[in-house]
Every structure is written in C-alpha cells, then in structure tokens.
C-alpha positions as semicolon CSV with decimal commas, in nm:
position;residue;x (nm);y (nm);z (nm)
1;X;-1,851;0,249;1,451
2;X;-1,695;-0,092;1,513
3;X;-1,454;-0,065;1,222
4;X;-1,350;0,283;1,335
5;X;-1,245;0,154;1,678
6;X;-1,057;-0,133;1,519
7;X;-0,869;0,107;1,290
8;X;-0,795;0,338;1,584
9;X;-0,659;0,051;1,793
10;X;-0,445;-0,072;1,505
11;X;-0,310;0,281;1,444
12;X;-0,168;0,314;1,797
13;X;-0,165;-0,023;1,968
14;X;0,077;0,098;2,237
15;X;-0,166;0,366;2,355
16;X;-0,461;0,124;2,359
17;X;-0,280;-0,165;2,530
18;X;-0,342;-0,051;2,890
19;X;-0,717;-0,037;2,825
20;X;-0,717;-0,363;2,630
21;X;-0,539;-0,536;2,920
22;X;-0,742;-0,374;3,199
23;X;-1,086;-0,404;3,035
24;X;-1,074;-0,672;2,761
25;X;-1,449;-0,735;2,788
26;X;-1,511;-0,383;2,650
27;X;-1,359;-0,492;2,321
28;X;-1,521;-0,831;2,274
29;X;-1,803;-0,699;2,053
30;X;-1,575;-0,456;1,872
31;X;-1,325;-0,728;1,788
32;X;-1,601;-0,975;1,705
33;X;-1,766;-0,748;1,449
34;X;-1,454;-0,557;1,343
35;X;-1,218;-0,837;1,241
36;X;-1,220;-1,118;0,988
37;X;-1,155;-1,367;1,269
38;X;-1,451;-1,224;1,458
39;X;-1,679;-1,272;1,158
40;X;-1,560;-1,631;1,123
41;X;-1,652;-1,687;1,488
42;X;-1,993;-1,531;1,428
43;X;-2,054;-1,761;1,131
44;X;-1,974;-2,065;1,345
45;X;-2,195;-1,949;1,635
46;X;-2,477;-1,836;1,408
47;X;-2,628;-1,590;1,657
48;X;-2,994;-1,499;1,635
49;X;-3,118;-1,159;1,524
50;X;-3,192;-1,078;1,889
51;X;-2,830;-1,155;1,983
52;X;-2,701;-0,934;1,699
53;X;-2,932;-0,656;1,816
54;X;-2,818;-0,694;2,178
55;X;-2,455;-0,672;2,065
56;X;-2,531;-0,357;1,865
57;X;-2,716;-0,204;2,160
58;X;-2,419;-0,272;2,389
59;X;-2,191;-0,061;2,170
60;X;-2,332;0,267;2,304
61;X;-2,235;0,185;2,661
62;X;-1,901;0,045;2,543
63;X;-1,825;0,368;2,355
64;X;-1,913;0,573;2,663
65;X;-1,684;0,364;2,883
66;X;-1,396;0,389;2,636
67;X;-1,454;0,765;2,611
68;X;-1,449;0,793;2,993
69;X;-1,115;0,610;3,000
70;X;-0,961;0,852;2,750
71;X;-1,103;1,155;2,934
72;X;-0,939;1,032;3,253
73;X;-0,611;0,978;3,067
74;X;-0,632;1,335;2,937
75;X;-0,708;1,472;3,286
76;X;-0,410;1,287;3,431
77;X;-0,189;1,419;3,153
78;X;-0,302;1,776;3,212
79;X;-0,231;1,735;3,584
80;X;0,124;1,626;3,490
81;X;0,156;1,931;3,263
82;X;0,131;1,740;2,935
83;X;0,010;1,929;2,630
84;X;-0,315;1,776;2,502
85;X;-0,328;1,657;2,146
86;X;-0,384;1,349;1,941
87;X;-0,159;1,402;1,643
88;X;0,132;1,642;1,610
89;X;0,050;1,935;1,389
90;X;0,228;1,952;1,058
91;X;0,346;2,248;0,861
92;X;0,152;2,312;0,541
93;X;0,322;2,198;0,225
94;X;0,456;2,496;0,039
95;X;0,595;2,520;-0,313
96;X;0,877;2,777;-0,287
97;X;0,935;2,774;-0,663
98;X;0,586;2,893;-0,752
99;X;0,550;3,244;-0,891
100;X;0,242;3,427;-0,766
101;X;0,026;3,622;-1,010
102;X;0,108;3,951;-0,837
103;X;0,480;3,878;-0,797
104;X;0,731;4,040;-1,032
105;X;0,784;3,833;-1,346
106;X;1,101;3,623;-1,321
107;X;1,200;3,734;-1,673
108;X;1,318;4,065;-1,524
109;X;1,078;4,293;-1,713
110;X;0,961;4,458;-1,392
111;X;0,598;4,379;-1,474
112;X;0,372;4,168;-1,260
113;X;0,376;3,804;-1,366
114;X;0,004;3,820;-1,454
115;X;0,072;4,107;-1,700
116;X;0,379;3,948;-1,851
117;X;0,444;3,577;-1,898
118;X;0,163;3,459;-1,666
119;X;-0,126;3,645;-1,821
120;X;-0,364;3,547;-2,099
121;X;-0,158;3,493;-2,410
122;X;0,161;3,523;-2,207
123;X;0,422;3,264;-2,278
124;X;0,561;3,139;-1,949
125;X;0,837;2,966;-2,143
126;X;0,930;3,266;-2,361
127;X;1,266;3,314;-2,194
128;X;1,342;2,944;-2,194
129;X;1,249;2,906;-1,825
130;X;0,954;2,710;-1,694
131;X;0,759;2,895;-1,423
132;X;0,501;2,717;-1,219
133;X;0,175;2,908;-1,210
C-alpha cells in the first residue's frame, strides 16, 4: 500500500501538492516506508516492533483521510461542472493493414481470404505481397 501511494504521488505531483502542503503529517509514514531516504531514517532510528506495528496500523486511517480528500475534490469538481475521470481514455490501437479472415482476399480472386491465401496451405505471399493475418 505504501509504495502504491508513493508511485501515485510521483505520477502526478501537481495534483497531490495541495494535500501534501495542507496535511503533510498524513504522508509521514508513507514517505518513511515508501522511499529509500525513509528507510535510511528508519535504520538510524531503529524502531521497535511495536513502533513498526503502530505505523502500519495508522495507514488505514491515513488512507481513509486521503480518500476523503479526493472525494471532496471530486464533489467540488462536479459542482463546477467538471467531467470526472482520472486518466483520459485512449482509442484502441488498430492495425488498418490487417486482412480479416472473412474479408475478400487482396489478390483479387473474389474469394474470402481464409479460402484463398489465408487458409490452410494458402500462400499469403503467392502474389508477391505480404498480408498480415
């Protein structure tokens, strides 16, 4: 969980900055256990097992408070008319040069590709052209 927050913060520092500035204490355990510098600090402090357990137990409440912050941000955005969303959607990657099995064979025979050059024993390079199948 700790590493996930650290990666999320690093992915969009600008979005997280208001919360990091307003509530830095929320992130003390996350940054302590989620960064190399934090682990170095832990090695120097040498906390007891009970202190490690207390830090782990505090993460649940921390996660709930961070979640509450983002819910409020979303509510405010909806009130402003913003469209909710985390990442913009992307168009699927399409290969326009690919010949489908049921498409007409590009050789011009009039047969389906699967019954001509794309079928078993068919030579997709018979006419000197390379068809992706």
